[in-house]
Tab-separated table of C-alpha atoms and ligand atoms in Angstrom:
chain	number	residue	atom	x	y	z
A	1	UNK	CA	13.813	161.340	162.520
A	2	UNK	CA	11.975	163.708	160.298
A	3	UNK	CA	13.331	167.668	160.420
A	4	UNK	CA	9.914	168.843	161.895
A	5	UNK	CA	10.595	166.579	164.878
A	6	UNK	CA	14.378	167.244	164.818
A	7	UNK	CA	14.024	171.375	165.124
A	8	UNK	CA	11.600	170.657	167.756
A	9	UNK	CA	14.779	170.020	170.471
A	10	UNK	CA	15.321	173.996	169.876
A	11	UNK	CA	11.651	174.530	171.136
A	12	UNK	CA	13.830	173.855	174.770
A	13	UNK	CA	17.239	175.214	173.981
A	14	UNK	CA	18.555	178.708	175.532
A	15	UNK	CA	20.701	180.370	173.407
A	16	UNK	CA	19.787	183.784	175.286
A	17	UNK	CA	21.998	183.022	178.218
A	18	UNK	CA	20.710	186.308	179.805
A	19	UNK	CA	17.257	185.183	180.364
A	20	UNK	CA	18.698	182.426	183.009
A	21	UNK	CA	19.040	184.954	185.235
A	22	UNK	CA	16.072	186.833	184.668
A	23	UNK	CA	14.299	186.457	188.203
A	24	UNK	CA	17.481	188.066	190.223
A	25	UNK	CA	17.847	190.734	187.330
A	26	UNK	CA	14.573	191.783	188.215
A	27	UNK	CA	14.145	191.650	191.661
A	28	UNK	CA	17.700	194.189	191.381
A	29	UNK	CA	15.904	195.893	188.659
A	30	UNK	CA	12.568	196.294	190.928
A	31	UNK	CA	14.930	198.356	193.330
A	32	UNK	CA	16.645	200.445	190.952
A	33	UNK	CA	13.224	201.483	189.426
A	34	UNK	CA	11.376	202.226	192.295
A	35	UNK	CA	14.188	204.608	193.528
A	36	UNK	CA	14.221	206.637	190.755
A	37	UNK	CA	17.908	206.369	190.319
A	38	UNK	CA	18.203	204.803	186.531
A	39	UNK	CA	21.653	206.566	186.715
A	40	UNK	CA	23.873	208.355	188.617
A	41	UNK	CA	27.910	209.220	188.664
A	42	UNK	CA	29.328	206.200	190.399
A	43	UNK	CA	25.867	204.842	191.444
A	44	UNK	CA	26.057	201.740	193.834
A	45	UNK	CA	25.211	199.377	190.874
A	46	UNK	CA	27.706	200.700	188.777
A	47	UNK	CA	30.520	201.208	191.475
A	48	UNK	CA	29.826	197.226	192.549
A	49	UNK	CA	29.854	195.617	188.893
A	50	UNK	CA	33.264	197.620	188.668
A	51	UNK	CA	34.826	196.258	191.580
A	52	UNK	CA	33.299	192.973	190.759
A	53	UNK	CA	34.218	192.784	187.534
A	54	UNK	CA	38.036	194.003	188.702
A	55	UNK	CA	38.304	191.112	191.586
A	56	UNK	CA	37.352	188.680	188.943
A	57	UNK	CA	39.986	189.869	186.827
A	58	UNK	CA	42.084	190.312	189.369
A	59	UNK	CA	43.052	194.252	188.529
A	60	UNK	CA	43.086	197.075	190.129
A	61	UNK	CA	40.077	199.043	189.214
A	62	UNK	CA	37.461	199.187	186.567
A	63	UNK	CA	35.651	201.449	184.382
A	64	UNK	CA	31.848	200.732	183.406
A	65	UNK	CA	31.107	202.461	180.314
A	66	UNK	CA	28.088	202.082	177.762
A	67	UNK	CA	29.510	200.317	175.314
A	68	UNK	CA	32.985	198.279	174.358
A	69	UNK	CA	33.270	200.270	171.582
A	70	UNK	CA	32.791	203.737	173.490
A	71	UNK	CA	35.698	202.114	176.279
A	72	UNK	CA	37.859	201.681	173.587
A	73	UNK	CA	37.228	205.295	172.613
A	74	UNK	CA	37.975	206.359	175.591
A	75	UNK	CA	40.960	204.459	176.616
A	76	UNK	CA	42.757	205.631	173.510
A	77	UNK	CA	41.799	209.038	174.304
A	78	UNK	CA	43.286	208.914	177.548
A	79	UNK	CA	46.173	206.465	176.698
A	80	UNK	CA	48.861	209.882	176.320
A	81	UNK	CA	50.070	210.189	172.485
A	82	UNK	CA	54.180	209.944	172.145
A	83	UNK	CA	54.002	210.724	168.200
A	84	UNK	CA	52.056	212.788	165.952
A	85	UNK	CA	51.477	209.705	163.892
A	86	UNK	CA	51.518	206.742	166.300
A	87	UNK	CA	50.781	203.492	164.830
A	88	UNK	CA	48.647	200.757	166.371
A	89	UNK	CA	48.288	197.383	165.546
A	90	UNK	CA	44.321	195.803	164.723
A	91	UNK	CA	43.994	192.084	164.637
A	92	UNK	CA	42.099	191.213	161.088
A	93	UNK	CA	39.033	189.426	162.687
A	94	UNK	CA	37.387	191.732	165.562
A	95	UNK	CA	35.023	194.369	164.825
A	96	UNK	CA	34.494	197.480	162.570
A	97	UNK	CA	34.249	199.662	165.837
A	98	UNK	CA	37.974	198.532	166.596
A	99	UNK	CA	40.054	200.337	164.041
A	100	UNK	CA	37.222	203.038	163.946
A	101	UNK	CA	38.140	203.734	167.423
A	102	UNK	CA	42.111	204.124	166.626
A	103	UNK	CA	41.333	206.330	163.672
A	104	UNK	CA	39.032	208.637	165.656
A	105	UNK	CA	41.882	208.929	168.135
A	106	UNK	CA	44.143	210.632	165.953
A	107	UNK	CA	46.047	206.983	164.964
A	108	UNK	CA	46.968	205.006	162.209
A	109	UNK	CA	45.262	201.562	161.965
A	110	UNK	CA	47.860	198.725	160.626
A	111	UNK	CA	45.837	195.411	160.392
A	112	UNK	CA	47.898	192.181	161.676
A	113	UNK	CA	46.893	189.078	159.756
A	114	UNK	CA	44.887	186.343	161.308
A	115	UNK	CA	45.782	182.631	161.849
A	116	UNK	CA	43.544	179.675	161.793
A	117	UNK	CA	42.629	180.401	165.346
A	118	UNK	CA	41.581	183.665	164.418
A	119	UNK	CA	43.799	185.669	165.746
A	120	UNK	CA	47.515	187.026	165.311
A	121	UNK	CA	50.638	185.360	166.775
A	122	UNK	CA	53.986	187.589	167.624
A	123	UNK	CA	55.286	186.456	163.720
A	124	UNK	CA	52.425	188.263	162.699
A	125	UNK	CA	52.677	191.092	165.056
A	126	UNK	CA	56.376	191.365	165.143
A	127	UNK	CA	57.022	192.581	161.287
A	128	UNK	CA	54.421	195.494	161.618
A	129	UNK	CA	55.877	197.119	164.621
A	130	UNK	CA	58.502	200.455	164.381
A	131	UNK	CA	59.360	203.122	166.046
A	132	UNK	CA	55.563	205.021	165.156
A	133	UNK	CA	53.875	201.686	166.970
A	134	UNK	CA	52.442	202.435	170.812
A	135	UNK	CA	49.441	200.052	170.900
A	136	UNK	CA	48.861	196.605	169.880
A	137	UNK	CA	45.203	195.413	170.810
A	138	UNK	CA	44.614	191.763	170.755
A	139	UNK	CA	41.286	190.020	171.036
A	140	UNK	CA	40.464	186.846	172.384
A	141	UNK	CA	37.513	185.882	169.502
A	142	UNK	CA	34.299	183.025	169.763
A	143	UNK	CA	34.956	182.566	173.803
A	144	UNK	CA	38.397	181.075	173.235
A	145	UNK	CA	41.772	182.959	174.388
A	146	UNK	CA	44.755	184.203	171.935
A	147	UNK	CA	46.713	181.496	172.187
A	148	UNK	CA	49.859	183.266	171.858
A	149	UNK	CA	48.883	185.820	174.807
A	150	UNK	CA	51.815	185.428	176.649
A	151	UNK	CA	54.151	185.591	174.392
A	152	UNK	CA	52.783	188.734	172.739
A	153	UNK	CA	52.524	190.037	176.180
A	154	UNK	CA	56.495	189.391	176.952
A	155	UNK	CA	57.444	190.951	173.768
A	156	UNK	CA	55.531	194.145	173.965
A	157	UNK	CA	56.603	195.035	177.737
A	158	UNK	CA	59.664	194.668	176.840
A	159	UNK	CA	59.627	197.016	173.457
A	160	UNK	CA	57.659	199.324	175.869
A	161	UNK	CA	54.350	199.029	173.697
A	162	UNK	CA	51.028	198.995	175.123
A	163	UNK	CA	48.884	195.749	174.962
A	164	UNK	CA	45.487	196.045	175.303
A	165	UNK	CA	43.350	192.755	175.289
A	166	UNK	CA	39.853	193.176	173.559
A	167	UNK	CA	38.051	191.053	175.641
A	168	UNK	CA	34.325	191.730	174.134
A	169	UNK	CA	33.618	188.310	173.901
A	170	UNK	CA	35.653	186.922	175.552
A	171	UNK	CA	33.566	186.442	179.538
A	172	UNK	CA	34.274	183.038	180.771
A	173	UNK	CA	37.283	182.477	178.639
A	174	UNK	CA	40.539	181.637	180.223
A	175	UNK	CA	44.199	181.493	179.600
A	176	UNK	CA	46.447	179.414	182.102
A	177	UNK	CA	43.633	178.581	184.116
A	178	UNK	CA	43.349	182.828	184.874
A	179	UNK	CA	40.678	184.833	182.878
A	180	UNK	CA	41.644	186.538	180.147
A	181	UNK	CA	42.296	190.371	180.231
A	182	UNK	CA	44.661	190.207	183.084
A	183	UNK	CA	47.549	190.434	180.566
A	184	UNK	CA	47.693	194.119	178.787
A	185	UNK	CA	47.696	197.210	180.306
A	186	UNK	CA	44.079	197.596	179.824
A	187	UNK	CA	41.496	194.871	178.890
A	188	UNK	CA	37.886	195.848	177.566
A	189	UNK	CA	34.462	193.517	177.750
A	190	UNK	CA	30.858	194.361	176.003
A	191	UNK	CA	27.852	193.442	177.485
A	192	UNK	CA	26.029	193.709	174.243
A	193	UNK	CA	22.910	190.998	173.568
A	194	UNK	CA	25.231	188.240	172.472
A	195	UNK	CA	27.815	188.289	175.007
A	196	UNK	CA	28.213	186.214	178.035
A	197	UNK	CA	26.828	188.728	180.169
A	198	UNK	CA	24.268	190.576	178.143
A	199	UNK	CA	22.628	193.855	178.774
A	200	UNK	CA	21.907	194.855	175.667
A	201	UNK	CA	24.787	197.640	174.926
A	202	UNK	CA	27.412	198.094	177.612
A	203	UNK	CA	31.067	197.459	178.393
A	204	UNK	CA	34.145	198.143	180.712
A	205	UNK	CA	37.241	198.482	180.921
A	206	UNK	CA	39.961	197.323	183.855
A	207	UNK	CA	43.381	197.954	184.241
A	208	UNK	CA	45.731	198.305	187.252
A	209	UNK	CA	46.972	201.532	186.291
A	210	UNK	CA	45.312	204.164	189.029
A	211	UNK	CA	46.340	207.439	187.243
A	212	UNK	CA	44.688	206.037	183.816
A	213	UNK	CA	41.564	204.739	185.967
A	214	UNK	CA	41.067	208.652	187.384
A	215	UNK	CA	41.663	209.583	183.565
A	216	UNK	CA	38.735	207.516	182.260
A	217	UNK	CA	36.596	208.288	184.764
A	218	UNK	CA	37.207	211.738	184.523
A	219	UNK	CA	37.183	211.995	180.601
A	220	UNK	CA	34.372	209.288	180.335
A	221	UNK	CA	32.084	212.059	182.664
A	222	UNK	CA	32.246	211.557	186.161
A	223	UNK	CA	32.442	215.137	186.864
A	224	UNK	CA	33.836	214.479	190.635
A	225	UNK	CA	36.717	214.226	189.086
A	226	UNK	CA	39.357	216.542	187.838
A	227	UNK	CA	40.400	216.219	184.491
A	228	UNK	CA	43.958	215.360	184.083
A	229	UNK	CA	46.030	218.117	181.907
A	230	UNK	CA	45.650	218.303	178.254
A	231	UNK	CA	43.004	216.115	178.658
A	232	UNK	CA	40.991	217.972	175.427
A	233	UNK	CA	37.249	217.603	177.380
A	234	UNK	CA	34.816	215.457	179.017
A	235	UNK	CA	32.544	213.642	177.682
A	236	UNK	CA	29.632	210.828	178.315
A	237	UNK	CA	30.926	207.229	178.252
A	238	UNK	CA	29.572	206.270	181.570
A	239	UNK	CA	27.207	202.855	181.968
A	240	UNK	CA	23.650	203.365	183.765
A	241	UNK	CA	22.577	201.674	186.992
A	242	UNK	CA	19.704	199.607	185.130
A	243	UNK	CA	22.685	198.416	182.623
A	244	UNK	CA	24.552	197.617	185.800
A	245	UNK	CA	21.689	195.695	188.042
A	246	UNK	CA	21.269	193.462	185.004
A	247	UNK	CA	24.844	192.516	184.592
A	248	UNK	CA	25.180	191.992	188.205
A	249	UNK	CA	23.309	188.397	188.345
A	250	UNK	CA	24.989	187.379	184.936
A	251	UNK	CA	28.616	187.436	186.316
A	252	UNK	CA	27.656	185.812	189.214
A	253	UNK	CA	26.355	183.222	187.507
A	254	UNK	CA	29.471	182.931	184.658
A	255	UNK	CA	30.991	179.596	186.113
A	256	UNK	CA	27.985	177.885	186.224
A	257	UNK	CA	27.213	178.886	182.969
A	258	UNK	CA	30.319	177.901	181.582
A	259	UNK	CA	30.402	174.514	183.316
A	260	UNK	CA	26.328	174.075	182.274
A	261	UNK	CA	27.736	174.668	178.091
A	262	UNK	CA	30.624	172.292	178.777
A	263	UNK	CA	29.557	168.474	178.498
A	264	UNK	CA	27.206	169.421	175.395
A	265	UNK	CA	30.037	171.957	173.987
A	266	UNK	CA	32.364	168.492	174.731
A	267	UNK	CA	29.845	166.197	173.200
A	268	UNK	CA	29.671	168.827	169.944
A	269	UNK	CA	34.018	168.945	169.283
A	270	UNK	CA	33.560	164.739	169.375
A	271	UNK	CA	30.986	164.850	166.868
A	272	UNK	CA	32.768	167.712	164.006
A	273	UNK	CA	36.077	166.140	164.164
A	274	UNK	CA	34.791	162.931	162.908
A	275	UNK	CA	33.150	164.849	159.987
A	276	UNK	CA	35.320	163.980	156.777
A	277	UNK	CA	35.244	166.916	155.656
A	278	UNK	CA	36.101	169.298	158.936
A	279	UNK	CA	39.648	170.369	158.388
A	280	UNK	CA	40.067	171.258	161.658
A	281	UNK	CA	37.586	171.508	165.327
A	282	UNK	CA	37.929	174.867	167.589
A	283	UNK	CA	38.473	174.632	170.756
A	284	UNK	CA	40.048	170.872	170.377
A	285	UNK	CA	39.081	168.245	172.460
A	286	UNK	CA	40.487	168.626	176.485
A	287	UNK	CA	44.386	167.677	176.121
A	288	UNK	CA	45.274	167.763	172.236
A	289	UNK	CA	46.376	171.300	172.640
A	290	UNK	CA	47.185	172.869	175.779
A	291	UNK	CA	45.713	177.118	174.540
A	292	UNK	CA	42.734	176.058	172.327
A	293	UNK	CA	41.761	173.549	175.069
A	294	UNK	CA	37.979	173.277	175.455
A	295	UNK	CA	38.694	173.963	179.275
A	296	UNK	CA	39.902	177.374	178.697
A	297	UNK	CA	36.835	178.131	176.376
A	298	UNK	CA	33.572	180.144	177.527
A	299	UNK	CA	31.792	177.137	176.245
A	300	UNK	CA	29.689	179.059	174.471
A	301	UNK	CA	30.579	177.616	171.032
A	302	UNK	CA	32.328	175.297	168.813
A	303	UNK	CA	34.030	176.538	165.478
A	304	UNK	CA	34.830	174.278	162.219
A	305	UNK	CA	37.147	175.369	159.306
A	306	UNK	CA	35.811	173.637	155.836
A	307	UNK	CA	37.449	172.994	152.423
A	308	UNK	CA	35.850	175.979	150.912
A	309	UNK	CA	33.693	178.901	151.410
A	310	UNK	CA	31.154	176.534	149.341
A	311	UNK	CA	30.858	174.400	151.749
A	312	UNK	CA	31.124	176.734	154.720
A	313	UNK	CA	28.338	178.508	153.033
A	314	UNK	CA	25.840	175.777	152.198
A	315	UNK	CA	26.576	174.547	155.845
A	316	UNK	CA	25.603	177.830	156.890
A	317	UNK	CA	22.535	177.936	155.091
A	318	UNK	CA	20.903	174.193	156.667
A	319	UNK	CA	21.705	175.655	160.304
A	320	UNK	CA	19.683	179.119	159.646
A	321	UNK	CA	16.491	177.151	158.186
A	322	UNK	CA	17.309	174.458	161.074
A	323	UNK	CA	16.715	177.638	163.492
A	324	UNK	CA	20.720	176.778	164.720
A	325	UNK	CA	22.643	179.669	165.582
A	326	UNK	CA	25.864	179.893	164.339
A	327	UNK	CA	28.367	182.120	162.642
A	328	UNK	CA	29.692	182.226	159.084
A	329	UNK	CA	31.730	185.115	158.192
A	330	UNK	CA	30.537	185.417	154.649
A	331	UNK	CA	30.635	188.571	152.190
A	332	UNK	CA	30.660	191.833	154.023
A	333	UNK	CA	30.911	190.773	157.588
A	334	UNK	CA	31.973	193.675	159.712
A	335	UNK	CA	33.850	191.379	162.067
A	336	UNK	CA	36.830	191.293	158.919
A	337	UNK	CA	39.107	194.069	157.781
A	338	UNK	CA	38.725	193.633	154.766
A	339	UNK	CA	35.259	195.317	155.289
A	340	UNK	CA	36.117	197.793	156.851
A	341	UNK	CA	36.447	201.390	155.270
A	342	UNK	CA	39.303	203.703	155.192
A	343	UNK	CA	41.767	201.086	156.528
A	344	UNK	CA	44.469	199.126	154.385
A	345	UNK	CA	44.165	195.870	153.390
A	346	UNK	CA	46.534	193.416	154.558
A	347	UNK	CA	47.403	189.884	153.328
A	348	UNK	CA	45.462	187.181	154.786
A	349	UNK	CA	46.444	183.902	155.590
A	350	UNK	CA	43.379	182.496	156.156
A	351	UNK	CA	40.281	182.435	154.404
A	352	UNK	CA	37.348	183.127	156.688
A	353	UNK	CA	34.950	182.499	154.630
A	354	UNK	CA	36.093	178.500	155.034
A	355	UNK	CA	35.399	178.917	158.923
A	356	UNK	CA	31.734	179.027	160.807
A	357	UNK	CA	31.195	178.475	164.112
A	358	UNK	CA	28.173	176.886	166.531
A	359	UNK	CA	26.602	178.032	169.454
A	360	UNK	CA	26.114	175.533	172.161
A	361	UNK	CA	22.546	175.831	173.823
A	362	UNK	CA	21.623	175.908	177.470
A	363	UNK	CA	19.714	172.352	177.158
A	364	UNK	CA	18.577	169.346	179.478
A	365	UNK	CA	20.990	166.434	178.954
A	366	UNK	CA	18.237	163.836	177.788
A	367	UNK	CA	18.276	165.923	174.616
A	368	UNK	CA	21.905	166.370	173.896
A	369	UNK	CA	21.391	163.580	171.069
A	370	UNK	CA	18.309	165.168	169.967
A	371	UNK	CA	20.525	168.319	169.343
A	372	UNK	CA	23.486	166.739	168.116
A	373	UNK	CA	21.545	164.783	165.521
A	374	UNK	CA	20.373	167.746	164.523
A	375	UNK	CA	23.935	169.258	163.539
A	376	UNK	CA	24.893	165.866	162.270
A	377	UNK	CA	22.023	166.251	159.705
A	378	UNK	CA	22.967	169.963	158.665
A	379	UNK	CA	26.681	168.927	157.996
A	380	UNK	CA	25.854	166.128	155.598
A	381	UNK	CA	27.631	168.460	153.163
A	382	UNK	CA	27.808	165.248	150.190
A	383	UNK	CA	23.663	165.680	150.312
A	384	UNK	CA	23.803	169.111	149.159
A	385	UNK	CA	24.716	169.268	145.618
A	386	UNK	CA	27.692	169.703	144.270
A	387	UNK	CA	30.450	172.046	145.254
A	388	UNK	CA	30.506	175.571	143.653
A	389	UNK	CA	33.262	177.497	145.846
B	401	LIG	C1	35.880	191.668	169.157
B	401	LIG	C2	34.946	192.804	169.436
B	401	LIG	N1	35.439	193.989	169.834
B	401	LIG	C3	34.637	195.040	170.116
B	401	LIG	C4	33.273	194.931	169.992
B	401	LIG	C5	32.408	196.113	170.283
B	401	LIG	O1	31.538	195.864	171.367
B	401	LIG	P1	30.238	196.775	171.604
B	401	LIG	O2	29.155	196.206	170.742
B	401	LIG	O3	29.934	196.617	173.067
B	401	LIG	O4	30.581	198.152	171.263
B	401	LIG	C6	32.702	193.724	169.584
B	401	LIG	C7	31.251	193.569	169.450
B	401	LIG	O5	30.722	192.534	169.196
B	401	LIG	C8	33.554	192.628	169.298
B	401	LIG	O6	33.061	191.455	168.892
């Protein structure tokens, strides 16, 4: 099959999950429009995609705020400060935002070292952790869970430090069979344009602790509320209603949408891990390994880690002029600590540079082949010239 006729299987694929529930966004939209109210302090579309969000979690409450990065913000504001120079832990693949937020909080950033599922276990976590540590956050990355969760979970309650789960991209992903962010003390979701749900900016945060639930509401600008003591102001985190009515539809329709990516995200792991050169297929194939099982993925996509950045690279490069999207963490990304400014570096175990990862359309079953021929053709990594990691 010539590539003209190839790419044209992406003429049909929906890699904007959003727009499949574009008709019952709007008709909720409609409403919120006509009446005037865009936003208001706990407005019925906010107040329902909190308790929604919190029942799917299965915690007590929930705090809808315009951004992940602004409920991180706030939570660390509002988490209360034990030392003048408290410590807390950053994994090294998340997002520039994530240590930004611990250093605007008065805290000292100290980056835990990533595995080859992208995050850290406890024997990377343990070795960083003193008396100065109160907060480890730990995010569930590409729509797959931490696979050492529960461990890291154990360990921290009982060294009385505070877990909190960065859960940004992680809608649809679960651990145990239970979605993640049910774990920490606090777990926090975006609802920016690439997530599962997808508003454009927007997040939230849930936890099941009711005094730190008044304390975000109250410090994040719902001015029913009295701030709690020494709480140093009040500011505007808070989520509109429009963000709200769209996000409404979108976890309503999560399940479906995860079992919808799941047969081609199934058919995609089968093809990569018979690629010679794929050192190793993320989420593995149902059964090989029981956390980065493709049932407790989002769906959403399928990661590869390759011999070098070379090849990672020039991989890369086929899938953007294929029109495939995908993720290669090359030079700069802001997803990596090393990028990011004013924190230290730490020793990595992993190169990321070696690891990319594909999306898995929304796409009619008759052209799964179509699509997977189309990724078969981009990895043909021998056709491409010769290495130059
Ligand atoms: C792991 C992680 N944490 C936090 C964020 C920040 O989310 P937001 O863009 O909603 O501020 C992102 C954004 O992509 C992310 O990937």
């Amino acid at each position: 099959m010539d590539t003209a006729a190839q790419t044209r299987v992406l003429d049909e694929a929906v890699y904007q999950y959003s727009t499949l529930t574009a008709a019952d966004q709007l008709e909720r939209l409609t409403k919120v429009v006509s009446s005037g109210a865009l936003g208001a302090i706990a407005g019925d579309h906010v107040r329902e995609f909190e308790q929604q969000v919190a029942g799917y979690l299965g915690r007590q409450g929930a705090v809808a705020t315009s951004s992940a990065s602004a409920a991180l913000e706030l939570l660390l504001r509002c988490l209360s400060q034990r030392e003048a120079a408290e410590r807390v832990v950053v994994p090294e693949v998340c997002w520039i935002s994530v240590p930004t937020a611990v250093l605007r909080s008065g805290r000292t950033p100290v980056i835990a070292p990533a595995t080859s599922d992208l995050t850290p276990h406890w024997e990377q976590i343990e070795p960083l952790l003193d008396e100065r540590t109160t907060v480890v956050i730990l995010a569930h990355l590409r729509g797959r869970p931490a696979p050492d969760t529960q461990r890291i979970t154990d360990e921290l309650a009982q060294r009385g430090v505070t877990l909190i789960e960065d859960c940004a991209q992680g809608w649809g992903t679960t651990l145990d069979k239970q979605p993640v962010g049910g774990r920490g003390v606090a777990a926090v979701f975006s609802t920016e344009t690439h997530k599962l749900v997808a508003t454009g900016e927007g997040g939230i945060i849930a936890t099941d602790d009711s005094h730190l639930l008044d304390g975000l509401r109250a410090v994040g600008g719902n001015t029913r509320i009295a701030l709690p003591e020494n709480a140093g102001g009040r500011g505007n985190d808070r989520m509109s209603e429009i963000t709200a009515a769209s996000a409404l539809p979108q976890l309503t329709h999560l399940n479906a949408l995860r079992q919808t990516l799941r047969p081609l995200q199934d058919k995609l792991i089968g093809l990569l891990q018979d690629v010679p050169e794929v050192r190793s297929v993320l989420p593995t194939a149902i059964g090989k390994s029981p956390n980065l099982d493709a049932e407790e993925s989002n769906g959403s996509l399928v990661g590869v880690w390759l011999p070098t950045p070379g090849h990672a690279n020039r991989v890369a490069d086929h899938l953007f002029r294929l029109g495939v999207r995908h993720w290669w963490p090359g030079p700069g990304d802001p997803h990596l600590a090393m990028n990011w400014p004013g924190t230290p570096s730490t020793a990595s175990l992993v190169d990321m540079a070696c690891y990319l990862d594909i999306q898995v359309p929304v796409l009619d079953e008759s052209r799964h082949p179509a699509f997977l021929d189309l990724i078969r053709s981009a990895l043909r990594l021998d056709n491409h010239g010769s290495e130059s990691a």
